[in-house]
C-alpha positions as YAML, in Angstrom:
chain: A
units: angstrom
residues:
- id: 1
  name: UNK
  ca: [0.00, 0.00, 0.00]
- id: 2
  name: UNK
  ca: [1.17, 3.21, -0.51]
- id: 3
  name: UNK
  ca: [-0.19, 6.65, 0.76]
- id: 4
  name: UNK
  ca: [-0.71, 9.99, -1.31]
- id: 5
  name: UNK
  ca: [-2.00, 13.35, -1.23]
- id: 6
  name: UNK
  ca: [-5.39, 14.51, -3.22]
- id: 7
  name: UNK
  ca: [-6.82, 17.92, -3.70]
- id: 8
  name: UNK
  ca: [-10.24, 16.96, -1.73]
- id: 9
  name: UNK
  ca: [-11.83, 20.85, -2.90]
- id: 10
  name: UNK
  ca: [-10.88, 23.40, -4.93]
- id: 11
  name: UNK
  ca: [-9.53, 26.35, -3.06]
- id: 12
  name: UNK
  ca: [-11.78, 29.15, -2.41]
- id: 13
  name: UNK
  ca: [-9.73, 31.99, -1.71]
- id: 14
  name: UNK
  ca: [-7.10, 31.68, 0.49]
- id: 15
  name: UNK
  ca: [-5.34, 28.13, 0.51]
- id: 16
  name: UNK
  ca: [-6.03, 25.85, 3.45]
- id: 17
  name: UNK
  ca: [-4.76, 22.56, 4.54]
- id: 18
  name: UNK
  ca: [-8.11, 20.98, 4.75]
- id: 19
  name: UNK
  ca: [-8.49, 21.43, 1.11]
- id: 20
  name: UNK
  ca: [-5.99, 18.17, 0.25]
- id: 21
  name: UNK
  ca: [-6.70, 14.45, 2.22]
- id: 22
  name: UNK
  ca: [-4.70, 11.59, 2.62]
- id: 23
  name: UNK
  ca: [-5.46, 8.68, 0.67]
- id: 24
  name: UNK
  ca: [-4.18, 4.88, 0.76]
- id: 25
  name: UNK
  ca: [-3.70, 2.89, -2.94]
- id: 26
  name: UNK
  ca: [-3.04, -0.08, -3.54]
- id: 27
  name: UNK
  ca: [0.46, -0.28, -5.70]
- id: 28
  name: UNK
  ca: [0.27, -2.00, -9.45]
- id: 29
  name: UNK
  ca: [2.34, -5.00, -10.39]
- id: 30
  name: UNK
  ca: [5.39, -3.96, -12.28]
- id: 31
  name: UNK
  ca: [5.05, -4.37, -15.56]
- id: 32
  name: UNK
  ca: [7.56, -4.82, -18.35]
- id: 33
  name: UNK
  ca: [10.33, -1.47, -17.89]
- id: 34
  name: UNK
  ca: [8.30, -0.49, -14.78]
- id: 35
  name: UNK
  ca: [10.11, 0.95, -11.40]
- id: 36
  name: UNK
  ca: [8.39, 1.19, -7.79]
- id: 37
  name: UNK
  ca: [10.03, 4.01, -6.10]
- id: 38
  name: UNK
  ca: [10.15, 4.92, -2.41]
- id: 39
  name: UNK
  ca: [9.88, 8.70, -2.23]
- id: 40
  name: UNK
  ca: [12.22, 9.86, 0.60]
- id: 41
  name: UNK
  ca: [12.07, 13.77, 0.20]
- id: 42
  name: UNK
  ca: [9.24, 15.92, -1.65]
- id: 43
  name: UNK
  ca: [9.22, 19.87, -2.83]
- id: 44
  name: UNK
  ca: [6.55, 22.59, -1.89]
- id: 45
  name: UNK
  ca: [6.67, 25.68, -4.19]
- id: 46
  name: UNK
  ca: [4.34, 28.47, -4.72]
- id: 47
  name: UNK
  ca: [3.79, 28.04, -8.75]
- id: 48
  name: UNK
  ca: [1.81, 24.65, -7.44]
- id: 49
  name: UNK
  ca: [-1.11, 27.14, -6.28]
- id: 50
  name: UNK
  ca: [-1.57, 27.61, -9.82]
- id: 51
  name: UNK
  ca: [-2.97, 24.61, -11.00]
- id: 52
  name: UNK
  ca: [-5.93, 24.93, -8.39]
- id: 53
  name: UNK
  ca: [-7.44, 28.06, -9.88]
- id: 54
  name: UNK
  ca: [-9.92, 26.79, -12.02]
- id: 55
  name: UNK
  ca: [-8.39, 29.01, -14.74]
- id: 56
  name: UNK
  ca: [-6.85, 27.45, -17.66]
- id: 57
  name: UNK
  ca: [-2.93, 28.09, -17.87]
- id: 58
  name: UNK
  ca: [0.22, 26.87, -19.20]
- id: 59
  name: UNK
  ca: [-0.32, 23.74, -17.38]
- id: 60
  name: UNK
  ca: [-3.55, 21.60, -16.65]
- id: 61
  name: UNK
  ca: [-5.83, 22.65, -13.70]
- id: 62
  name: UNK
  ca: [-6.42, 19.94, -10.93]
- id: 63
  name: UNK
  ca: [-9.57, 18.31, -10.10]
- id: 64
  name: UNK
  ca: [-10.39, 16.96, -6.87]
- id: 65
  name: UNK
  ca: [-9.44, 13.62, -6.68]
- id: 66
  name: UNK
  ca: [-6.19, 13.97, -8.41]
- id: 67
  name: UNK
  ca: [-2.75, 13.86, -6.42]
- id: 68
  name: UNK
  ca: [-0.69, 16.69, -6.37]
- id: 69
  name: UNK
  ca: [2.23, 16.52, -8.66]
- id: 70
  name: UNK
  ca: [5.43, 18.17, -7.81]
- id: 71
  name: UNK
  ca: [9.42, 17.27, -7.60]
- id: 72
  name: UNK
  ca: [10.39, 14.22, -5.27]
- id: 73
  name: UNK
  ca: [13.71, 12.47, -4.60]
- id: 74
  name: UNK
  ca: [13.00, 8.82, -4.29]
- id: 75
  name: UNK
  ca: [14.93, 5.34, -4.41]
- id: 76
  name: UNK
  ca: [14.29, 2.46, -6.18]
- id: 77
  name: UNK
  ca: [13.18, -0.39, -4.61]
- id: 78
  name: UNK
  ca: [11.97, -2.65, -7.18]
- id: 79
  name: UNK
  ca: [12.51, -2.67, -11.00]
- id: 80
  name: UNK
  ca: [12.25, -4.35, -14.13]
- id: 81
  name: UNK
  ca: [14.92, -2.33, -16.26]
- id: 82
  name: UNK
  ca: [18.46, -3.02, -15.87]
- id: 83
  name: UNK
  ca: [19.32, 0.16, -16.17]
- id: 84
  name: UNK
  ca: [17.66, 1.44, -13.04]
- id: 85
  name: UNK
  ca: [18.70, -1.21, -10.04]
- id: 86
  name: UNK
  ca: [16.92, -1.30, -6.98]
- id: 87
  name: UNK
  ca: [18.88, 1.46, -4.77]
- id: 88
  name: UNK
  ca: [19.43, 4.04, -7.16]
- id: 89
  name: UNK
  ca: [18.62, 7.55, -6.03]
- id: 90
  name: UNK
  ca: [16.61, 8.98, -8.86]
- id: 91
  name: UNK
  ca: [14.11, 12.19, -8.96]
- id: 92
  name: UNK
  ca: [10.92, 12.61, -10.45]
- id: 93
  name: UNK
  ca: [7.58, 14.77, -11.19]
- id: 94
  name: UNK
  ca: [5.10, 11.96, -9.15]
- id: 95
  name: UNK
  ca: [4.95, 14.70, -6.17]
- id: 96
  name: UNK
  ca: [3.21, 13.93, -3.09]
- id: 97
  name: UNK
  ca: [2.96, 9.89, -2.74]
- id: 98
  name: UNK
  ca: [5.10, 7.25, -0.60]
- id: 99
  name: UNK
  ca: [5.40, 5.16, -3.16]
- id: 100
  name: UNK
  ca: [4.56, 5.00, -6.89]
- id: 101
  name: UNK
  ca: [5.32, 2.79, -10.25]
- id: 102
  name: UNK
  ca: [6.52, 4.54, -13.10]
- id: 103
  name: UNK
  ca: [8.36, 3.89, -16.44]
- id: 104
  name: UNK
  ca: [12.27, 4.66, -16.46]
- id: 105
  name: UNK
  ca: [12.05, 7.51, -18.62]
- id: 106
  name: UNK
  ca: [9.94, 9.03, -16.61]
- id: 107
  name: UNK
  ca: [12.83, 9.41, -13.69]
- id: 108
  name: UNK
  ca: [16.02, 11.11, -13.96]
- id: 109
  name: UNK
  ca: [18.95, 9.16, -11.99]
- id: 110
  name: UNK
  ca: [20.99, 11.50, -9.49]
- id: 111
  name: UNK
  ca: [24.69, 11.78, -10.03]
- id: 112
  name: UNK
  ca: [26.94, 10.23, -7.46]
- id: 113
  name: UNK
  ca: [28.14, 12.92, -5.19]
- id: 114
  name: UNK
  ca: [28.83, 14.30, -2.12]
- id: 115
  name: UNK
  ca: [25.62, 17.04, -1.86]
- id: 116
  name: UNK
  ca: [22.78, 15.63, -0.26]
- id: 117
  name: UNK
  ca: [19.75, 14.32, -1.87]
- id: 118
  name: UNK
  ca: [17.33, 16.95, -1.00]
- id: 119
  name: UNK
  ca: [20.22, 19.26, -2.36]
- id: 120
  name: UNK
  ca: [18.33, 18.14, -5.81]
- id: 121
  name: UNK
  ca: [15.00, 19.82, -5.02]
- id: 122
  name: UNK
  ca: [16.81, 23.16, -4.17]
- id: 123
  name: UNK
  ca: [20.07, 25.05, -4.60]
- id: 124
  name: UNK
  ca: [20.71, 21.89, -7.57]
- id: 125
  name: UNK
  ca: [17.12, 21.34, -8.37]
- id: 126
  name: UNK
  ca: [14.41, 23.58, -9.85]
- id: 127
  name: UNK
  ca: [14.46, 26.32, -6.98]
- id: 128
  name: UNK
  ca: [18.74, 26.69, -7.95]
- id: 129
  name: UNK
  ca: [17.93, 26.32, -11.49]
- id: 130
  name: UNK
  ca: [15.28, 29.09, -11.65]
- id: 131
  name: UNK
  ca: [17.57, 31.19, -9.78]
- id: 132
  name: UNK
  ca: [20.21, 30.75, -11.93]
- id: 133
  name: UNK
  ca: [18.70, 31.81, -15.20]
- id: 134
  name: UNK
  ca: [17.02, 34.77, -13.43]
- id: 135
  name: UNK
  ca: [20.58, 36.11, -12.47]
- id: 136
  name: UNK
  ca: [23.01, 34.53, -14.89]
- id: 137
  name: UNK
  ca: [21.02, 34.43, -17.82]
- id: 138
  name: UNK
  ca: [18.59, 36.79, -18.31]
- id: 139
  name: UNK
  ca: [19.95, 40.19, -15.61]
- id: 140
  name: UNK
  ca: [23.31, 39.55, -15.48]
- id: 141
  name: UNK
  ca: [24.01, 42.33, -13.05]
- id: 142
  name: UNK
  ca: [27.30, 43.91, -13.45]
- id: 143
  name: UNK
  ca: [29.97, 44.56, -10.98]
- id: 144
  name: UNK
  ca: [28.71, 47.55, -8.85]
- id: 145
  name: UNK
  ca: [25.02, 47.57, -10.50]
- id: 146
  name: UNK
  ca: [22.17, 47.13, -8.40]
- id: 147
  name: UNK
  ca: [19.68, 44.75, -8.05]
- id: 148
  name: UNK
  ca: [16.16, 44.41, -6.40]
- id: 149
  name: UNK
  ca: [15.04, 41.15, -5.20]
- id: 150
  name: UNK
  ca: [11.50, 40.58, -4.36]
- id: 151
  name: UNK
  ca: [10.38, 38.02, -2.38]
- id: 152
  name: UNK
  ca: [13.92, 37.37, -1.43]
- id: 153
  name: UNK
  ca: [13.14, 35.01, 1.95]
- id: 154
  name: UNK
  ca: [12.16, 32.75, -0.05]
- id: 155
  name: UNK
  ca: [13.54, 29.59, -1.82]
- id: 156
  name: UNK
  ca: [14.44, 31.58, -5.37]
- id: 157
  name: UNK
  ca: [15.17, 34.95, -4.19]
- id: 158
  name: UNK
  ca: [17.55, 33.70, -1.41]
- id: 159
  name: UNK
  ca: [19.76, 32.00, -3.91]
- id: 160
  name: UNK
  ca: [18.88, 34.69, -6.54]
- id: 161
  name: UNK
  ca: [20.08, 36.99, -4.00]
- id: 162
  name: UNK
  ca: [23.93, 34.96, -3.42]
- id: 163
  name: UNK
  ca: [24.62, 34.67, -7.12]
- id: 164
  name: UNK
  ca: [23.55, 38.67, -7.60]
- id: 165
  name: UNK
  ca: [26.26, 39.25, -4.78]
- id: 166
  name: UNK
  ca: [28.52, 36.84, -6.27]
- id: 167
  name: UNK
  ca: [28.69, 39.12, -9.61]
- id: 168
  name: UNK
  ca: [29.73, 41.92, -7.61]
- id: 169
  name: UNK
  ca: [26.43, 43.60, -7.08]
- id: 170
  name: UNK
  ca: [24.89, 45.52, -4.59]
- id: 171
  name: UNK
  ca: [21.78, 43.50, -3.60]
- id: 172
  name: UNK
  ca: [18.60, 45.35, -2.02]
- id: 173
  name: UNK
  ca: [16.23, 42.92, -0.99]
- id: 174
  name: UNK
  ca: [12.25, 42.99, 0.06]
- id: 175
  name: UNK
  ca: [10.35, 40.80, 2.50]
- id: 176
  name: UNK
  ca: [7.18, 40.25, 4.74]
- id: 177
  name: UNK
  ca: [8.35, 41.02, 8.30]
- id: 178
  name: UNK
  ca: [11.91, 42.32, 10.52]
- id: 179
  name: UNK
  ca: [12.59, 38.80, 11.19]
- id: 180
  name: UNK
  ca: [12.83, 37.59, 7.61]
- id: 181
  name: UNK
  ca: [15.41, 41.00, 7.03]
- id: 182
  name: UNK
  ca: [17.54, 40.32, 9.61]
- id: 183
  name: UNK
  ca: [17.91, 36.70, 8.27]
- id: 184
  name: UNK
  ca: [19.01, 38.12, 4.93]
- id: 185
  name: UNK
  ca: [21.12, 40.57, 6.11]
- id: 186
  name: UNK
  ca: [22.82, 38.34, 8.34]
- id: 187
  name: UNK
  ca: [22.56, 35.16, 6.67]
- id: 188
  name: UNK
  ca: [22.11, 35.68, 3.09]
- id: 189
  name: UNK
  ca: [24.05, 38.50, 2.87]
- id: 190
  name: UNK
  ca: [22.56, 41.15, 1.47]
- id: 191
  name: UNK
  ca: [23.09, 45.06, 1.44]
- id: 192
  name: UNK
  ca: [19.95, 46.42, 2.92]
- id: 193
  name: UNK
  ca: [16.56, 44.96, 3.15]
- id: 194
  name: UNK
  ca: [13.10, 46.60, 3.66]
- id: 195
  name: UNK
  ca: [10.04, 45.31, 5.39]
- id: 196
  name: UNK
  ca: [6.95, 45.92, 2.83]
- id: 197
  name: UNK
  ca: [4.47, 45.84, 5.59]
- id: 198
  name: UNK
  ca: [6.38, 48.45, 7.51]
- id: 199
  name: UNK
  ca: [7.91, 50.80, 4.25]
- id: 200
  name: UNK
  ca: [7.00, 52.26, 1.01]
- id: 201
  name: UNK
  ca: [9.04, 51.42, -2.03]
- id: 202
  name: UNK
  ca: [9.50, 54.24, -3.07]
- id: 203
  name: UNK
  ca: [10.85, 55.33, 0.13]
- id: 204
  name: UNK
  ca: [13.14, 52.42, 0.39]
- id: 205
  name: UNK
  ca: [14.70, 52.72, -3.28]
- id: 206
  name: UNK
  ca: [14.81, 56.89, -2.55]
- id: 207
  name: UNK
  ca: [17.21, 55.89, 0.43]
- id: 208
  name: UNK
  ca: [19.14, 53.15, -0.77]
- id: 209
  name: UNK
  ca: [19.57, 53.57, -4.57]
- id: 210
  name: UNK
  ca: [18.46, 57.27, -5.03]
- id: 211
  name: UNK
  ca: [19.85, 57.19, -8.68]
- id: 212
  name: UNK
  ca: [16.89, 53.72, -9.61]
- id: 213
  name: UNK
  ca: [17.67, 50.42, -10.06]
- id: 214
  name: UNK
  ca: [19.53, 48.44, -12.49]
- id: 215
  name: UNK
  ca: [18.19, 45.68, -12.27]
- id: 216
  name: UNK
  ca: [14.93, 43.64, -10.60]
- id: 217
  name: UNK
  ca: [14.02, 39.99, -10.69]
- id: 218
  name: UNK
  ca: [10.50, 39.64, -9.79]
- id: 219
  name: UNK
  ca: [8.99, 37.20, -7.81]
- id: 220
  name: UNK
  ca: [5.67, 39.03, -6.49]
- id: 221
  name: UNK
  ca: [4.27, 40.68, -9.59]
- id: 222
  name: UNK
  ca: [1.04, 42.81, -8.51]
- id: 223
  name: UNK
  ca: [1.64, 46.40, -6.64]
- id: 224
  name: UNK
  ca: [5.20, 45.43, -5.88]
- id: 225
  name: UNK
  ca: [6.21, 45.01, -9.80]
- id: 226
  name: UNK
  ca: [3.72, 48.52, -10.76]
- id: 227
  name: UNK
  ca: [5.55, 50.50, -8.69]
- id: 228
  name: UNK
  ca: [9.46, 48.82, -9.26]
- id: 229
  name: UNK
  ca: [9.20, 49.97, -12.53]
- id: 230
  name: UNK
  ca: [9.11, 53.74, -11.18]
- id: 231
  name: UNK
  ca: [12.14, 52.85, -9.66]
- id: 232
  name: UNK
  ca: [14.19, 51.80, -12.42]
- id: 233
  name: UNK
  ca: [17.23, 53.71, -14.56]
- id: 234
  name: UNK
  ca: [16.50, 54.01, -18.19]
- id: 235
  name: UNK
  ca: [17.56, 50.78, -20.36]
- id: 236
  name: UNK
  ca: [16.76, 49.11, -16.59]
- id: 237
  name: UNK
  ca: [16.65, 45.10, -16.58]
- id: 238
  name: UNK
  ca: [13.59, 42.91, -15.50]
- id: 239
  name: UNK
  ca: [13.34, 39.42, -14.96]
- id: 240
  name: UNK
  ca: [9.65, 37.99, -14.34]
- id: 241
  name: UNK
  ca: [10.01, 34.70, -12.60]
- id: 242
  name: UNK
  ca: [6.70, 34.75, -10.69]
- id: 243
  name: UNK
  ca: [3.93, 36.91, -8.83]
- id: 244
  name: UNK
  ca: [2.91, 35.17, -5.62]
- id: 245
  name: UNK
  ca: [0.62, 38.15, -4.75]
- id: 246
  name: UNK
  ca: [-1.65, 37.37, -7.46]
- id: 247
  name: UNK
  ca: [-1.83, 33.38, -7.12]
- id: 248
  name: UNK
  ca: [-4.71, 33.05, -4.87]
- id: 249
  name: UNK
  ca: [-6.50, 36.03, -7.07]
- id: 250
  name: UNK
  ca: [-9.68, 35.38, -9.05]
- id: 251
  name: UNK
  ca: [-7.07, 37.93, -11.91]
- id: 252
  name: UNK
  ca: [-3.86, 36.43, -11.28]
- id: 253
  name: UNK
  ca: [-2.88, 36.50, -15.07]
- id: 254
  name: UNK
  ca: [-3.59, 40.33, -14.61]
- id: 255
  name: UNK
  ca: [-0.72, 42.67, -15.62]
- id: 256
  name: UNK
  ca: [1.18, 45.40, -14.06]
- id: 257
  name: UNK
  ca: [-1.02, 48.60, -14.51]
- id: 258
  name: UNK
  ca: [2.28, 50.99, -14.80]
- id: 259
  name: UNK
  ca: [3.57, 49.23, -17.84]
- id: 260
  name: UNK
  ca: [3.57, 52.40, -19.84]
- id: 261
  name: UNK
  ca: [7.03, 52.88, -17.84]
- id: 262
  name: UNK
  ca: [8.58, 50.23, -19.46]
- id: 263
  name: UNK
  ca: [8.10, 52.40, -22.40]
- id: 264
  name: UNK
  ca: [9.09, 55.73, -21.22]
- id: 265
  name: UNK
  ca: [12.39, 54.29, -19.68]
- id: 266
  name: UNK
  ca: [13.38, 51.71, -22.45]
- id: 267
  name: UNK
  ca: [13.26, 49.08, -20.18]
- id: 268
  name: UNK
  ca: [13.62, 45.44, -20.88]
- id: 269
  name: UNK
  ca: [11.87, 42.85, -19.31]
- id: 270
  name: UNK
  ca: [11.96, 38.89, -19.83]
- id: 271
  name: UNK
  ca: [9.81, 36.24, -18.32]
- id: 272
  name: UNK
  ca: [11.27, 32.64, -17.37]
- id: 273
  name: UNK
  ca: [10.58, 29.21, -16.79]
- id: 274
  name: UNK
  ca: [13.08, 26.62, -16.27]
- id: 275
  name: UNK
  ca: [10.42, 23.66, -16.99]
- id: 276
  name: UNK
  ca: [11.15, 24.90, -20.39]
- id: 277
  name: UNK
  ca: [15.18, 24.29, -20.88]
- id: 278
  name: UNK
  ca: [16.25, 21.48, -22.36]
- id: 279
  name: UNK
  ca: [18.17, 18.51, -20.68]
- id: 280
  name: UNK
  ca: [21.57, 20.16, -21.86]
- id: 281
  name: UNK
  ca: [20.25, 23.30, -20.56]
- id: 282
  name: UNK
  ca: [19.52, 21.59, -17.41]
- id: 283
  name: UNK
  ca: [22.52, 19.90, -17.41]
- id: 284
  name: UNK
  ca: [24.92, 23.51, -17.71]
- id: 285
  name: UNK
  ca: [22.58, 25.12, -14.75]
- id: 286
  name: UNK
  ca: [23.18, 22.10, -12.07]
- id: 287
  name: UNK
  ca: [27.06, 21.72, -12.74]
- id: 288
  name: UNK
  ca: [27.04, 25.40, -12.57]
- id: 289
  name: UNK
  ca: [24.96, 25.67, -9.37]
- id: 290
  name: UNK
  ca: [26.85, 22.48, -8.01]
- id: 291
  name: UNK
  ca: [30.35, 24.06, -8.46]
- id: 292
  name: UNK
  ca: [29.45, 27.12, -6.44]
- id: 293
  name: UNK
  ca: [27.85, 24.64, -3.55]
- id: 294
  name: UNK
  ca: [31.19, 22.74, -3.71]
- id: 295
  name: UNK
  ca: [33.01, 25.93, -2.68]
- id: 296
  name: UNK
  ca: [30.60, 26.92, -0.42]
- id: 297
  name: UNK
  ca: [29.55, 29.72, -2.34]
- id: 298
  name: UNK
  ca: [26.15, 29.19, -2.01]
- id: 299
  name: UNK
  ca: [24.66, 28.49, 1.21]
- id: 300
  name: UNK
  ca: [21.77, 26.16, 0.85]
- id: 301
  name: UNK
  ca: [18.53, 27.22, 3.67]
- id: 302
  name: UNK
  ca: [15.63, 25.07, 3.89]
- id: 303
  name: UNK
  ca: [12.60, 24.44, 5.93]
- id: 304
  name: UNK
  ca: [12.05, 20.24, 6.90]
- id: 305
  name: UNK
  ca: [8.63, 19.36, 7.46]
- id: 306
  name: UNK
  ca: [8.58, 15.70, 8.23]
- id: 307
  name: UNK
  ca: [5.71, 13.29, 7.19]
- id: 308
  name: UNK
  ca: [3.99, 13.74, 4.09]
- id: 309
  name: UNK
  ca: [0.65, 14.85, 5.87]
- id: 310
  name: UNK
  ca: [2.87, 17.79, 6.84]
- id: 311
  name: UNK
  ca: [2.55, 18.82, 3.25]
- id: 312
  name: UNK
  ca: [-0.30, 20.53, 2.76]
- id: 313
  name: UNK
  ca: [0.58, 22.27, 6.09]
- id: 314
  name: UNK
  ca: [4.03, 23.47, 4.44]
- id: 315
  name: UNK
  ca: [2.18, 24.11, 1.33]
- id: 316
  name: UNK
  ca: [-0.13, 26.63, 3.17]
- id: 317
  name: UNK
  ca: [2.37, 28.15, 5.20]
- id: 318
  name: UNK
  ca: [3.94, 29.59, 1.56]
- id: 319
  name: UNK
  ca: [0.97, 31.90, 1.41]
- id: 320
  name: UNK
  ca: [0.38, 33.17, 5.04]
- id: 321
  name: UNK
  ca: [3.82, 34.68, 5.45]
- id: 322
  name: UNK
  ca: [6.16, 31.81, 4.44]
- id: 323
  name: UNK
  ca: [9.59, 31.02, 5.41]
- id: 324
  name: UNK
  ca: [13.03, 31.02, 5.15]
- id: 325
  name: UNK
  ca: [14.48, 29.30, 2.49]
- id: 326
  name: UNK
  ca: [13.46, 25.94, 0.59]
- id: 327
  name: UNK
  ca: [10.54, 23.61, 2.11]
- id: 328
  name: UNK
  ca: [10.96, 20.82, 1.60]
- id: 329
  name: UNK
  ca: [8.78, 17.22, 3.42]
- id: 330
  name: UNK
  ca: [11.27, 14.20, 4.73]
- id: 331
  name: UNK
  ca: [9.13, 11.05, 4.66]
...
């Protein structure tokens, strides 16, 4: 038997817990090229909230019923393809589940190193990843340049926020209370921070970059994106990785209401999705990422929840304030 997580009702408004349930299923026999893998650590990330809108996106909208899909790190346990032996570490898109059966080319086997498995759902996974093209890719902030970082206590901006640093720039930084600045000033290392339920943008940026921005990567969208782009230097740089503030809002495909300023200031600005690189793509992004982690040059934060009933819990939490770092659920 094996034990998963189903979206029980849709979510009306605000995300809750009690809108997922706990189901047992009973496991298939594996069939020819079939693997039965033991998940042993499972992702929560904010784009998830997406597929229970109702509203048709770029990927399929859940029903209730369905499990919730999502990266996992599991281990093989039984198989019937040479290629993938019982004990192999491999990671997958099966989300929140014990146990499942799957086809090998469905998995992707983890290289044998020293990082830790759940390494692979952040800093070297998809959180790292995004990160990565937001900052090395797309901004590419220059030595002395400076960069916004929305959303920065969480699992993308607070790696977004070590590689901006890492390219030599000076790195302001939002987030949702004193508690989560402090951390990135004195854990994530960033030049100044500002509490957006204390202080006005405008007011912060006026302060601490009185000549505009350089550069933003976005992670909140909504008010926070309208008025960055006030705050940015003409031929300014914008990457648009996501816009939490809008996910649990009947308009959340809305756009920013100021975007006449992106005219008047030349600026450029460049959505991105890492589900869309290819596997060589993939490939560049996690030596990259895992080179930096070798030297310690990244410092990897995360959030363990342990059980998988803990996940809709965790899953919540991302909307009601959040946390530091990556959450990730230890089964």
């Amino acid at each position: 038997m094996a034990r998963e997580i189903r979206l029980k009702e849709r979510p009306q408004g605000h995300l809750k817990a009690d809108n997922f349930e706990v189901a047992e299923v009973s496991l298939p026999p594996l069939g020819e090229g079939d693997i039965l893998v033991r998940n042993i650590w499972m992702s929560v990330d904010p784009y998830m909230r997406l597929v229970l809108t109702g509203q048709e996106g770029f990927v399929p909208q859940k029903q209730p019923g369905d499990v919730m899909d999502g990266a996992a790190i599991g281990i093989v346990e039984r198989s019937s393809d040479p290629a993938l032996p019982a004990g192999t570490a491999v990671a997958s898109a099966y989300g929140w589940r014990t146990h499942f059966v799957a086809k090998a080319d469905t998995l992707s086997i983890l290289p044998n190193s020293d990082a830790p498995l759940n390494w692979y759902l952040s800093a070297l996974g998809l959180t790292g990843i995004t990160a990565f093209l937001g900052i090395e890719k797309v901004l590419q902030p220059r030595q002395g340049e400076t960069v916004l970082i929305s959303g920065a206590s969480g699992a993308v901006g607070s790696i977004a926020c070590q590689l901006a640093k890492l390219r030599g720039a000076r790195v302001l930084a939002t987030c949702s209370s004193e508690q989560k600045a402090r951390w990135l000033r004195d854990k994530v290392g960033v030049d100044a921070t500002m509490d957006y339920r204390q202080e006005q943008l405008d007011d912060f940026i006026a302060r601490e970059a009185p000549e505009g921005l350089d550069c933003y990567f976005d992670n909140v969208g909504g008010e926070m994106l309208d008025r960055t782009l006030n705050c940015m230097k003409a031929y300014g740089r914008i990457g648009l990785c996501g816009a939490i503030s809008q996910y649990e809002s009947r308009d959340y495909r809305s756009g920013p209401a100021n975007f006449f300023a992106a005219i008047e200031k030349s600026l450029t600005m460049r959505g991105f999705n890492a589900f869309l690189l290819t596997p060589e793509e993939n490939a560049e992004a996690v030596n990259w990422l895992a080179g930096r982690a070798d030297r310690d040059e990244i410092i990897i934060f995360e959030k363990i929840f342990q059980g998988l009933e803990q996940a809709p819990v965790a899953f919540a939490g991302l909307f009601g304030g959040g946390y530091e770092g990556k959450v990730v659920i230890k089964l």
